[in-house]
Coordinates of C-alpha atoms in Angstrom, one line a residue:
Chain A
M1 CA 0.0 -0.1 -0.1
R2 CA 2.6 2.5 0.9
T3 CA 4.9 1.1 -1.6
I4 CA 2.1 2.0 -4.3
A5 CA 1.9 5.4 -2.9
I6 CA 5.7 5.8 -3.4
V7 CA 5.7 4.2 -6.9
K8 CA 2.7 6.7 -7.8
R9 CA 4.7 9.6 -6.5
V10 CA 8.0 8.7 -8.4
L11 CA 5.9 8.3 -11.6
R12 CA 4.1 11.6 -11.1
E13 CA 7.3 13.5 -10.5
M14 CA 9.0 12.0 -13.4
L15 CA 6.2 12.9 -15.8
R16 CA 6.2 16.5 -14.6
D17 CA 10.0 16.6 -15.3
K18 CA 10.0 16.8 -19.0
R19 CA 13.6 17.3 -19.5
T20 CA 14.6 14.3 -17.5
L21 CA 12.2 12.2 -19.4
A22 CA 13.5 13.4 -22.7
L23 CA 17.1 12.5 -21.4
M24 CA 16.2 9.2 -20.5
F25 CA 14.2 8.2 -23.7
I26 CA 15.7 10.4 -26.4
A27 CA 19.3 11.0 -25.6
P28 CA 20.2 7.1 -25.9
L29 CA 18.5 7.2 -29.4
F30 CA 20.5 10.2 -30.3
I31 CA 23.8 8.9 -29.2
L32 CA 23.2 5.5 -30.9
S33 CA 22.2 7.4 -34.1
L34 CA 25.3 9.4 -33.9
M35 CA 27.6 6.3 -33.4
Y36 CA 25.7 4.5 -36.2
F37 CA 26.7 7.3 -38.9
L38 CA 30.2 7.6 -37.3
F39 CA 31.1 4.0 -37.8
Q40 CA 29.5 3.6 -41.0
N41 CA 32.0 4.4 -43.5
N42 CA 34.9 2.4 -42.5
S43 CA 35.4 0.7 -45.8
T44 CA 35.9 3.6 -48.0
S45 CA 39.1 4.9 -46.5
V46 CA 42.0 5.1 -48.9
A47 CA 45.8 5.4 -48.1
K48 CA 47.9 7.3 -50.3
I49 CA 51.3 5.6 -51.0
G50 CA 54.3 7.1 -52.8
V51 CA 56.6 4.8 -54.7
S52 CA 60.1 5.5 -56.0
N53 CA 62.2 3.0 -58.2
V54 CA 59.6 0.2 -57.2
D55 CA 59.2 -2.6 -59.9
T56 CA 56.2 -2.0 -62.0
S57 CA 54.9 -5.5 -61.4
L58 CA 54.9 -4.9 -57.6
V59 CA 53.3 -1.4 -58.0
K60 CA 50.5 -3.1 -60.0
A61 CA 50.2 -5.7 -57.4
L62 CA 49.8 -2.9 -54.6
K63 CA 46.9 -1.3 -56.4
N64 CA 43.5 -2.1 -54.8
Q65 CA 40.4 -0.1 -53.8
H66 CA 42.0 1.0 -50.4
T67 CA 45.3 2.3 -52.0
D68 CA 46.2 5.3 -54.2
L69 CA 49.6 5.2 -55.6
A70 CA 51.8 7.9 -56.9
S71 CA 55.3 7.7 -58.3
Y72 CA 58.1 9.9 -57.3
G73 CA 61.8 10.2 -58.4
T74 CA 64.5 7.8 -57.5
H75 CA 66.1 10.1 -55.2
A76 CA 63.0 11.5 -53.5
N77 CA 63.4 11.8 -49.6
A78 CA 60.9 9.7 -47.9
K79 CA 60.2 12.0 -45.1
T80 CA 59.8 15.3 -47.0
T81 CA 57.6 13.6 -49.6
I82 CA 55.3 12.2 -47.1
R83 CA 55.1 15.6 -45.4
Q84 CA 54.7 17.6 -48.9
H85 CA 52.1 15.1 -50.3
N86 CA 50.2 14.1 -47.0
L87 CA 51.2 10.3 -47.8
A88 CA 50.3 7.3 -45.6
A89 CA 53.5 5.6 -46.6
F90 CA 56.6 5.9 -48.9
I91 CA 58.1 2.9 -50.6
H92 CA 61.6 2.9 -51.9
E93 CA 63.3 0.0 -53.7
E94 CA 67.0 -0.4 -54.1
D95 CA 68.8 -3.5 -55.1
G96 CA 65.6 -5.7 -54.6
K97 CA 65.2 -4.4 -51.3
L98 CA 62.1 -2.6 -50.2
T99 CA 62.3 0.2 -47.6
V100 CA 58.8 1.5 -46.4
T101 CA 58.5 4.7 -44.4
Y102 CA 54.9 5.1 -42.6
S103 CA 53.6 8.3 -41.8
N104 CA 51.7 6.5 -39.0
S105 CA 49.5 9.6 -38.0
Q106 CA 46.5 7.4 -38.8
P107 CA 47.3 3.9 -37.5
S108 CA 44.3 2.8 -39.7
D109 CA 46.0 3.9 -42.9
T110 CA 49.3 2.2 -41.8
A111 CA 47.2 -1.0 -41.5
L112 CA 45.9 -0.5 -45.0
V113 CA 49.3 -0.1 -46.4
K114 CA 50.6 -3.1 -44.7
Q115 CA 47.8 -5.2 -45.8
A116 CA 48.4 -3.9 -49.6
L117 CA 52.1 -4.5 -49.3
Q118 CA 51.7 -8.1 -47.9
G119 CA 49.0 -8.8 -50.4
G120 CA 51.1 -7.4 -53.2
V121 CA 54.2 -9.4 -52.3
T122 CA 52.2 -12.7 -51.9
K123 CA 50.5 -12.1 -55.2
L124 CA 54.1 -11.8 -56.9
K125 CA 55.5 -14.7 -55.2
V126 CA 52.5 -16.8 -56.2
Q127 CA 52.7 -15.6 -59.8
A128 CA 56.4 -16.6 -59.6
L129 CA 55.6 -19.9 -58.2
V130 CA 53.0 -20.7 -60.8
A131 CA 55.5 -19.8 -63.4
A132 CA 57.9 -22.2 -61.9
T133 CA 55.5 -25.0 -61.6
K134 CA 54.8 -24.6 -65.3
T135 CA 58.3 -25.1 -66.3
Q136 CA 58.5 -28.0 -64.0
K137 CA 55.6 -29.5 -65.4
R138 CA 57.1 -29.3 -68.8
V139 CA 60.3 -31.0 -67.4
L140 CA 58.2 -33.8 -65.8
Q141 CA 56.0 -34.3 -68.8
Q142 CA 59.2 -35.0 -70.8
Q143 CA 60.3 -37.4 -68.1
A144 CA 57.0 -39.2 -68.1
K145 CA 57.6 -39.8 -71.6
V146 CA 61.0 -41.5 -71.0
L147 CA 59.7 -43.5 -68.0
K148 CA 56.5 -45.0 -69.0
T149 CA 55.8 -47.1 -65.8
V150 CA 53.4 -46.5 -63.1
M151 CA 56.3 -46.5 -60.7
A152 CA 57.8 -43.7 -62.5
Q153 CA 54.5 -41.7 -62.3
Q154 CA 54.5 -42.0 -58.5
Q155 CA 58.1 -40.9 -58.3
K156 CA 57.4 -38.1 -60.5
L157 CA 54.5 -37.1 -58.3
Q158 CA 56.5 -37.1 -55.2
A159 CA 59.1 -35.0 -56.7
A160 CA 56.6 -32.5 -57.9
Q161 CA 55.3 -32.2 -54.3
G162 CA 58.8 -31.9 -53.0
T163 CA 59.8 -29.0 -55.0
T164 CA 56.7 -27.1 -54.7
R165 CA 56.3 -27.4 -50.9
G166 CA 52.5 -27.6 -51.1
Q167 CA 52.4 -24.0 -52.3
T168 CA 49.6 -24.4 -54.8
A169 CA 46.9 -26.7 -55.5
T170 CA 47.9 -27.2 -59.0
V171 CA 50.7 -29.6 -58.1
G172 CA 48.3 -32.5 -57.5
N173 CA 47.2 -32.7 -61.0
S174 CA 50.4 -32.0 -62.5
T175 CA 50.0 -34.3 -65.5
S176 CA 47.0 -32.4 -66.7
P177 CA 47.8 -29.4 -68.7
K178 CA 45.1 -27.3 -67.2
A179 CA 45.7 -23.8 -66.1
V180 CA 45.8 -22.4 -62.6
P181 CA 42.5 -22.6 -61.2
A182 CA 41.2 -19.2 -60.0
Y183 CA 40.0 -19.5 -56.5
T184 CA 36.6 -18.1 -55.8
V185 CA 36.0 -17.2 -52.0
T186 CA 32.5 -17.5 -50.7
S187 CA 32.2 -16.1 -47.3
H188 CA 29.5 -16.9 -44.5
Y189 CA 28.8 -14.7 -41.7
L190 CA 27.3 -16.2 -38.4
Y191 CA 26.4 -12.8 -37.2
G192 CA 25.6 -9.7 -39.4
N193 CA 27.1 -9.7 -43.0
S194 CA 30.0 -8.5 -45.0
D195 CA 28.8 -4.8 -44.5
S196 CA 29.0 -5.3 -40.6
T197 CA 30.6 -2.5 -38.9
F198 CA 32.2 -1.8 -35.4
F199 CA 28.6 -0.4 -34.6
D200 CA 26.7 -3.6 -35.4
T201 CA 29.2 -5.8 -33.4
F202 CA 29.0 -3.6 -30.3
L203 CA 25.3 -2.3 -30.7
P204 CA 24.2 -5.0 -27.9
V205 CA 26.8 -3.9 -25.6
L206 CA 26.1 -0.1 -26.2
L207 CA 22.4 -0.9 -25.5
G208 CA 23.2 -2.3 -22.3
F209 CA 25.5 0.6 -21.4
F210 CA 23.1 3.3 -22.2
V211 CA 20.4 1.6 -19.9
F212 CA 22.9 1.3 -17.0
F213 CA 24.1 4.9 -17.4
F214 CA 20.9 6.7 -17.5
V215 CA 19.1 4.7 -15.0
F216 CA 22.2 5.1 -12.6
L217 CA 22.3 8.8 -13.1
I218 CA 18.7 9.6 -12.6
S219 CA 18.0 7.3 -9.9
G220 CA 21.0 8.5 -7.8
I221 CA 20.3 12.1 -8.5
S222 CA 16.6 11.7 -7.6
L223 CA 17.4 10.0 -4.3
L224 CA 20.0 12.4 -3.6
N225 CA 17.5 15.4 -4.0
E226 CA 15.3 13.5 -1.6
R227 CA 18.2 13.5 0.9
T228 CA 19.1 17.0 0.3
T229 CA 15.7 18.6 0.4
G230 CA 14.7 16.7 3.4
T231 CA 11.9 14.7 2.1
L232 CA 13.7 11.5 3.0
T233 CA 13.9 12.5 6.6
R234 CA 10.2 13.5 6.3
L235 CA 9.2 10.3 4.7
L236 CA 10.8 8.5 7.6
A237 CA 8.8 10.3 10.1
T238 CA 5.9 8.4 8.8
P239 CA 5.2 4.9 9.7
V240 CA 6.6 3.7 6.4
R241 CA 9.2 0.8 6.1
R242 CA 12.5 1.4 5.1
G243 CA 12.1 -1.5 2.6
E244 CA 8.9 0.0 1.2
I245 CA 10.8 3.2 0.4
I246 CA 13.5 1.4 -1.5
T247 CA 11.0 -1.0 -3.1
G248 CA 9.0 1.9 -4.2
Y249 CA 12.0 3.5 -5.7
L250 CA 13.0 0.3 -7.6
V251 CA 9.5 -0.3 -9.0
G252 CA 8.9 3.4 -9.9
Y253 CA 12.2 3.9 -11.6
G254 CA 12.2 0.3 -12.9
I255 CA 9.0 1.1 -14.9
F256 CA 10.9 3.8 -16.7
A257 CA 14.0 1.7 -17.2
V258 CA 11.8 -1.0 -18.9
I259 CA 10.2 1.6 -21.2
Q260 CA 13.5 3.1 -21.9
T261 CA 15.0 -0.3 -22.9
I262 CA 12.1 -1.2 -25.1
I263 CA 12.3 2.1 -26.8
T264 CA 16.3 1.8 -27.5
V265 CA 16.0 -2.0 -28.5
T266 CA 13.1 -1.3 -31.0
F267 CA 14.8 1.5 -32.3
A268 CA 18.1 -0.3 -32.9
L269 CA 16.3 -3.3 -34.3
T270 CA 13.9 -1.4 -36.8
V271 CA 15.7 1.7 -37.8
F272 CA 19.2 0.4 -38.1
N273 CA 17.9 -2.9 -39.1
V274 CA 20.3 -4.6 -36.6
H275 CA 20.1 -8.3 -36.7
M276 CA 20.4 -10.4 -33.5
L277 CA 20.9 -14.0 -33.5
G278 CA 19.2 -14.8 -30.0
S279 CA 15.9 -13.9 -28.7
V280 CA 15.0 -10.3 -28.3
W281 CA 13.2 -11.2 -25.0
I282 CA 16.6 -12.3 -23.4
I283 CA 18.0 -9.2 -24.7
L284 CA 15.3 -7.2 -22.8
L285 CA 15.6 -9.3 -19.7
I286 CA 19.4 -8.6 -19.5
N287 CA 19.0 -5.0 -20.0
F288 CA 16.1 -5.1 -17.3
L289 CA 18.6 -6.7 -14.8
L290 CA 21.2 -4.2 -15.6
A291 CA 18.8 -1.3 -15.1
M292 CA 17.9 -2.9 -11.7
V293 CA 21.5 -3.1 -10.7
A294 CA 22.0 0.5 -12.0
L295 CA 19.1 1.7 -10.0
S296 CA 20.2 -0.1 -6.6
M297 CA 24.0 1.0 -7.3
G298 CA 22.7 4.7 -8.0
I299 CA 20.6 5.0 -4.9
F300 CA 23.5 3.5 -2.9
I301 CA 26.1 5.7 -4.4
S302 CA 24.0 8.7 -3.7
T303 CA 24.8 8.1 0.0
F304 CA 28.2 9.2 -0.6
A305 CA 27.4 12.4 -2.5
N306 CA 26.3 15.7 -0.9
S307 CA 25.3 17.4 -4.2
E308 CA 24.4 16.7 -7.7
F309 CA 27.9 17.9 -8.7
Q310 CA 29.6 15.2 -6.2
M311 CA 27.1 12.6 -7.8
V312 CA 28.3 13.5 -11.3
Q313 CA 31.9 13.1 -10.1
F314 CA 31.2 9.4 -9.7
I315 CA 30.7 8.8 -13.3
P316 CA 34.4 8.8 -14.3
L317 CA 35.0 6.7 -11.5
L318 CA 32.5 4.1 -11.6
I319 CA 30.7 4.3 -15.1
V320 CA 33.5 5.0 -17.5
P321 CA 35.8 1.9 -16.3
Q322 CA 32.7 -0.3 -16.8
V323 CA 32.8 0.7 -20.5
F324 CA 36.3 -0.8 -20.8
F325 CA 35.3 -4.0 -19.3
S326 CA 31.8 -4.3 -21.0
G327 CA 33.3 -6.3 -23.8
I328 CA 34.1 -3.4 -26.3
I329 CA 37.6 -4.2 -25.6
T330 CA 38.5 -7.8 -25.9
I331 CA 38.9 -8.9 -22.1
A332 CA 40.6 -12.4 -23.0
T333 CA 43.7 -10.5 -24.1
M334 CA 44.0 -8.2 -21.2
P335 CA 46.7 -8.7 -18.6
D336 CA 45.6 -11.2 -15.8
W337 CA 45.2 -8.5 -13.2
L338 CA 43.0 -6.6 -15.4
Q339 CA 40.9 -9.7 -16.2
W340 CA 40.4 -10.2 -12.6
L341 CA 39.5 -6.4 -12.2
A342 CA 36.8 -6.9 -14.8
H343 CA 34.9 -9.2 -12.7
I344 CA 33.9 -6.3 -10.1
F345 CA 32.0 -4.6 -12.7
P346 CA 28.2 -5.3 -13.4
L347 CA 28.6 -4.3 -16.9
Y348 CA 31.1 -7.1 -17.5
Y349 CA 28.5 -9.7 -17.0
G350 CA 25.8 -7.7 -18.7
G351 CA 28.1 -7.1 -21.7
D352 CA 29.1 -10.7 -21.9
A353 CA 25.5 -11.9 -21.7
L354 CA 24.2 -9.4 -24.3
M355 CA 27.2 -10.3 -26.8
N356 CA 26.6 -14.0 -26.3
V357 CA 22.7 -13.7 -27.1
A358 CA 23.0 -11.0 -29.8
T359 CA 26.1 -12.4 -31.8
R360 CA 26.2 -16.0 -30.8
G361 CA 22.5 -16.9 -30.4
F362 CA 22.9 -18.0 -26.8
G363 CA 19.8 -19.3 -25.1
L364 CA 18.6 -18.3 -21.6
G365 CA 20.3 -21.3 -20.1
D366 CA 23.6 -20.4 -21.5
V367 CA 23.7 -17.1 -20.0
S368 CA 22.0 -17.9 -16.8
G369 CA 25.4 -17.6 -14.8
D370 CA 25.7 -13.8 -15.9
L371 CA 22.1 -13.1 -15.1
W372 CA 22.4 -14.6 -11.7
I373 CA 25.4 -12.6 -10.9
L374 CA 23.6 -9.5 -12.0
V375 CA 20.5 -10.5 -9.7
L376 CA 23.0 -10.9 -6.9
F377 CA 24.5 -7.3 -7.4
A378 CA 21.0 -5.9 -7.3
V379 CA 20.1 -7.8 -4.3
V380 CA 23.1 -6.7 -2.4
F381 CA 22.9 -3.0 -3.1
T382 CA 19.2 -3.1 -2.3
A383 CA 19.9 -4.7 1.0
L384 CA 22.7 -2.2 1.7
N385 CA 20.2 0.6 0.8
V386 CA 17.7 -0.7 3.3
V387 CA 20.3 -1.0 5.9
G388 CA 21.8 2.5 5.0
L389 CA 18.5 4.2 5.6
K390 CA 19.0 3.4 9.4
R391 CA 21.0 6.5 9.4
Y392 CA 17.7 8.5 9.1
R393 CA 15.6 6.3 11.4
R394 CA 16.5 3.5 13.6
V395 CA 13.5 1.3 12.9
Chain B
M1 CA -3.5 10.3 35.9
A2 CA -3.9 9.7 32.1
Q3 CA -1.0 8.2 30.3
P4 CA 1.5 10.9 29.3
M5 CA 1.9 11.6 25.6
I6 CA 5.5 12.2 25.9
D7 CA 7.8 11.0 28.6
V8 CA 11.7 11.7 28.1
R9 CA 14.0 10.6 30.9
D10 CA 17.5 11.5 31.4
V11 CA 18.2 11.7 27.6
A12 CA 21.8 12.6 26.4
K13 CA 23.1 13.0 23.1
R14 CA 26.5 13.8 21.7
F15 CA 27.7 14.1 18.1
G16 CA 31.5 13.5 18.5
D17 CA 32.7 15.7 21.2
N18 CA 29.9 18.1 20.8
V19 CA 27.5 17.5 23.7
V20 CA 24.0 18.4 22.2
L21 CA 21.7 17.1 25.0
K22 CA 22.4 16.7 28.8
Q23 CA 20.1 14.9 31.0
I24 CA 16.9 16.2 29.5
N25 CA 13.6 15.1 31.2
L26 CA 10.3 16.2 29.7
H27 CA 6.8 15.3 30.3
L28 CA 3.7 16.2 28.2
P29 CA 0.2 14.8 29.1
A30 CA -2.8 15.1 26.8
G31 CA -4.5 18.2 26.1
R32 CA -1.4 20.5 26.8
V33 CA 0.8 22.7 24.7
L34 CA 4.5 22.6 25.5
G35 CA 6.8 25.0 24.1
L36 CA 10.4 24.4 23.7
I37 CA 12.4 27.5 23.6
G38 CA 15.9 28.1 23.2
P39 CA 18.5 29.9 20.7
S40 CA 19.4 28.0 17.5
G41 CA 21.8 25.3 18.1
A42 CA 20.3 24.8 21.6
G43 CA 19.4 21.1 20.8
K44 CA 15.7 21.6 20.2
T45 CA 15.6 19.8 16.9
T46 CA 17.8 17.0 18.2
L47 CA 15.4 16.6 21.1
V48 CA 12.5 16.5 18.8
K49 CA 14.0 13.9 16.6
S50 CA 15.0 11.8 19.6
I51 CA 11.3 11.9 20.7
L52 CA 10.4 10.8 17.0
G53 CA 12.9 7.8 17.3
M54 CA 14.8 9.2 14.5
E55 CA 17.9 10.1 16.4
K56 CA 19.8 7.7 18.5
V57 CA 20.3 8.8 21.9
D58 CA 23.3 8.0 24.0
A59 CA 21.6 7.7 27.4
G60 CA 18.1 7.7 28.7
T61 CA 14.7 6.8 27.1
T62 CA 12.1 8.5 25.2
T63 CA 8.6 7.1 25.5
V64 CA 5.7 8.3 23.3
L65 CA 2.0 7.1 24.0
G66 CA 3.4 4.4 26.6
T67 CA 5.5 2.9 23.9
Q68 CA 9.4 3.2 24.1
M69 CA 10.9 4.9 20.9
P70 CA 12.0 4.2 18.2
N71 CA 8.7 2.5 17.1
R72 CA 7.3 2.5 13.7
Q73 CA 3.6 1.8 14.4
I74 CA 3.6 4.8 16.8
M75 CA 4.6 7.4 14.2
Q76 CA 1.2 6.8 12.7
K77 CA -0.1 8.8 15.7
I78 CA 2.5 11.5 15.5
G79 CA 1.9 14.6 13.1
Y80 CA 5.4 16.0 12.6
M81 CA 6.3 19.4 10.9
A82 CA 10.0 19.5 10.3
Q83 CA 12.1 22.6 10.5
S84 CA 12.7 22.9 6.9
D85 CA 10.0 22.4 4.5
A86 CA 10.3 18.9 3.2
L87 CA 7.9 18.9 0.1
Y88 CA 7.9 17.6 -3.4
E89 CA 8.1 20.9 -5.5
T90 CA 7.0 19.4 -8.8
L91 CA 3.8 18.2 -7.1
T92 CA 0.7 20.1 -6.4
A93 CA -0.2 20.7 -2.5
R94 CA -3.0 18.3 -3.0
E95 CA -0.7 15.6 -4.4
N96 CA 1.7 16.3 -1.4
L97 CA -1.2 15.8 1.1
R98 CA -2.4 12.8 -0.5
F99 CA 1.0 11.2 -0.6
F100 CA 1.9 11.9 3.1
G101 CA -1.7 11.0 3.9
E102 CA -1.3 7.6 2.3
L103 CA 2.0 7.0 4.0
M104 CA 0.3 7.7 7.3
G105 CA -2.3 5.2 6.6
V106 CA -5.2 7.4 5.8
K107 CA -7.3 5.9 3.0
G108 CA -10.0 6.6 0.5
P109 CA -12.9 8.9 1.3
A110 CA -11.5 9.7 4.6
L111 CA -8.3 11.1 3.0
A112 CA -10.2 13.2 0.6
K113 CA -12.4 14.7 3.5
S114 CA -9.0 15.2 5.6
I115 CA -7.4 17.1 2.7
T116 CA -10.3 19.4 2.5
H117 CA -10.3 20.0 6.3
V118 CA -6.5 20.6 6.7
A119 CA -6.3 22.9 3.6
Q120 CA -9.1 25.0 5.3
V121 CA -7.2 25.1 8.7
V122 CA -4.1 26.6 6.8
N123 CA -6.1 28.6 4.5
L124 CA -4.8 26.9 1.3
T125 CA -8.0 25.8 -0.3
A126 CA -7.8 28.0 -3.3
M127 CA -4.2 27.0 -4.0
L128 CA -4.5 23.1 -3.6
D129 CA -4.0 22.3 -7.3
R130 CA -1.0 24.6 -7.8
R131 CA 2.5 23.2 -7.9
V132 CA 4.6 23.7 -4.7
S133 CA 7.3 25.2 -6.7
A134 CA 5.0 28.1 -7.3
Y135 CA 4.5 28.6 -3.7
S136 CA 5.7 31.3 -1.4
G137 CA 7.8 30.5 1.7
G138 CA 4.8 31.2 4.0
M139 CA 2.6 29.0 1.9
K140 CA 5.1 26.2 2.0
R141 CA 5.2 26.4 5.8
R142 CA 1.2 26.3 5.8
L143 CA 1.2 23.2 3.6
S144 CA 3.9 21.4 5.8
L145 CA 1.7 22.2 8.7
A146 CA -1.4 20.7 7.0
I147 CA 0.7 17.6 6.2
A148 CA 1.4 17.3 10.0
L149 CA -2.4 17.4 10.6
I150 CA -3.4 15.2 7.8
A151 CA -3.7 11.8 9.9
D152 CA -5.6 13.5 12.6
P153 CA -2.8 12.6 15.2
D154 CA -2.9 12.3 18.9
L155 CA 0.5 14.2 19.3
L156 CA 1.7 17.0 17.3
I157 CA 5.4 17.8 17.1
L158 CA 5.9 21.1 15.4
D159 CA 9.4 22.2 14.8
E160 CA 9.5 26.0 14.2
P161 CA 5.8 26.1 12.6
T162 CA 5.2 29.8 12.2
V163 CA 8.5 30.8 10.6
G164 CA 7.6 33.0 7.7
I165 CA 3.9 33.1 8.4
D166 CA 2.3 36.5 8.6
P167 CA 0.7 37.8 12.0
E168 CA -2.9 37.2 10.7
L169 CA -2.4 33.6 9.8
R170 CA -0.2 33.0 12.8
Q171 CA -3.2 33.9 15.0
Q172 CA -5.4 31.4 13.0
I173 CA -2.9 28.7 13.4
W174 CA -2.7 29.3 17.1
A175 CA -6.5 29.2 17.3
E176 CA -6.6 25.9 15.5
L177 CA -3.8 24.5 17.8
R178 CA -5.9 25.6 20.9
T179 CA -8.9 23.7 19.3
L180 CA -6.9 20.6 18.8
K181 CA -5.7 20.9 22.4
Q182 CA -9.3 21.1 23.7
H183 CA -10.1 17.9 21.7
G184 CA -7.4 16.0 23.9
K185 CA -4.3 16.3 21.6
A186 CA -1.1 17.1 22.9
I187 CA 1.2 19.5 21.0
L188 CA 5.0 20.1 21.4
V189 CA 6.1 23.3 19.6
T190 CA 9.7 24.6 19.4
T191 CA 10.0 28.1 18.8
H192 CA 12.1 31.2 19.3
V193 CA 9.1 33.6 18.8
M194 CA 8.8 34.9 22.5
D195 CA 5.2 35.9 22.2
E196 CA 4.2 32.5 20.9
A197 CA 5.9 31.1 24.0
E198 CA 3.4 33.0 26.2
R199 CA 0.6 31.1 24.5
C200 CA 1.9 27.7 25.6
D201 CA 0.6 26.1 28.6
E202 CA 4.0 24.9 29.6
L203 CA 7.7 26.0 28.6
M204 CA 10.9 24.4 28.6
L205 CA 14.1 26.5 28.3
I206 CA 17.0 24.7 26.4
R207 CA 20.3 26.3 26.2
E208 CA 23.6 24.5 25.2
G209 CA 21.8 21.1 25.6
I210 CA 20.6 21.7 29.1
A211 CA 17.1 22.2 30.4
L212 CA 17.6 25.5 32.3
A213 CA 13.9 25.9 33.4
Q214 CA 10.5 24.5 33.1
G215 CA 7.1 25.4 34.2
T216 CA 4.0 27.6 33.0
P217 CA 4.9 30.9 31.6
T218 CA 3.4 32.8 34.8
Q219 CA 5.5 30.3 37.1
L220 CA 8.8 31.0 35.0
K221 CA 8.1 34.9 35.2
Q222 CA 7.7 34.8 38.9
E223 CA 10.7 32.5 39.5
Y224 CA 12.8 35.0 37.7
A225 CA 11.1 37.8 38.8
V226 CA 10.7 39.5 35.5
D227 CA 7.8 40.6 33.3
T228 CA 8.3 38.7 30.1
I229 CA 9.4 35.4 28.9
E230 CA 12.1 37.0 26.9
Q231 CA 13.7 38.4 30.0
V232 CA 13.3 34.8 31.6
F233 CA 15.1 33.7 28.7
L234 CA 17.9 36.2 28.8
K235 CA 18.3 35.9 32.7
A236 CA 18.4 32.3 32.8
G237 CA 21.1 32.5 30.1
R238 CA 23.2 34.8 32.1
L239 CA 23.0 32.6 35.2
Q240 CA 24.1 29.7 33.1
D241 CA 27.1 31.4 31.8
E242 CA 27.9 32.7 35.5
N243 CA 27.6 29.0 36.7
H244 CA 30.1 28.0 33.8
S245 CA 32.8 30.5 34.7
D246 CA 32.6 29.3 38.4
R247 CA 33.7 25.8 37.2

């Protein structure tokens, strides 16, 4: 009964505060859209490469949709040319040795050049090998004519394999005069498609993060207001139970958190056409649990703040590190102590569960471990909150 | 004799090294108005909160309606008005009243009736559906008083109830308090307005956490051989300071 009164009051207050409502419901959509467009064009970047005295066959091999080549004189200086023409890299060949100078002001451009270089060199090697194999083929065919026995054929096969060291598949049917088969690669993607960007992969985690962040901020600050304006003390001068206050808050803000989650997830699924392997219901459930953790944590943290400003100071301390451990950066490759540290953050479990469900199609049973830990976080913080109110009233 | 509404025995309280209350004894029967007077920082609010069971006391006991505090159920029978207005500014006065009424356990038609009544008492009927953020300081004070009255409590504890309220309305509020008293309610009021002190049935002077004097206004004036409560207050304070310098 009293809990319902508190829930009604929280809802009413929230509905009156249009700005906060907008922040909770529209801000995540705005940021998501912004990120969507920011991370869209990752396949159109082109690295400018300057070449000097490089063999034409290699220059040809270097050309692809991500490179733009320009020739410079034999004695062009790498440093100055890069600066003058804003190049990503400068390649100079002398006595068959390649010297590459990277500008490296854009690591992504450097990666493109490295890729092109590696691809180009491999392409040349393969061409050379194919040529070599063809010559060998001719020799072997001559031998075959001489030794027309089955045994000889086998020996010849072994010899062919030995010399080519398994480089190409053409060796196996060396007796046939067929040309090198052109490989066609068919790719299959478990999650997303060939157009998948950073955004698509991390969207599930981002969803969880936004829910966590906004619920934490709003619930923390509203309880802080209740402390600083004295209404919390006033509340506790009525026969209300401490648990009823906390429950009222959890339910009241929980309703907004659910609405926020539904809006954000629906927006991501329909507008961005993001495809999820697992069930949307599990995604919603995980987000709801994250909201509950954020809610109880926000209320708890507000105990340690004396003003809204101090509450905001907790964001770099408690919220930003969670982003690092939410799965956006691969946790498995972190140093051991960081991996251990990751385990104290709720978003680590939330992010893990969201990624697994969205990109690997895990079911409820597969992520139940993460979910239970989130429930545990929420329960512990809620209990701490109920005990913490003893500060205001002894019973 | 009837059961006392408030019975405070040997209550002491300190915050760190700062002694706020020393051996306070207070007794309030039904149908009486007790005024707690003293300068700010004297420990009035701490005493009030100890009586409500919201502040932990270091020694002594506080009993309200025969039950030792803290006790959650008893709070239903206490109407409390805090020193600072604790109101939800984005809600209307009616919504504030309804919310606190519900928390105090008043339900349905009784609540609606009670809202109408208390609004009348504090003269806010016309402004009930306005948001509290649009209220003046005095209006907020009146709304806080209305909230204290919402559950028709047996005991009223009012911490500085008439700060920022104009003289005319102050008269009305005191008239209402007298009516409540005649209906057998006990009222504990803290104040530092001396003419209000004269209206109390009984007074208790607190200074530096010590109860300096206790009695009816007339008794106190006789005891200190002065004409006004204000003079009683000043004289008692001087005597306390002299005692201190003796030690």
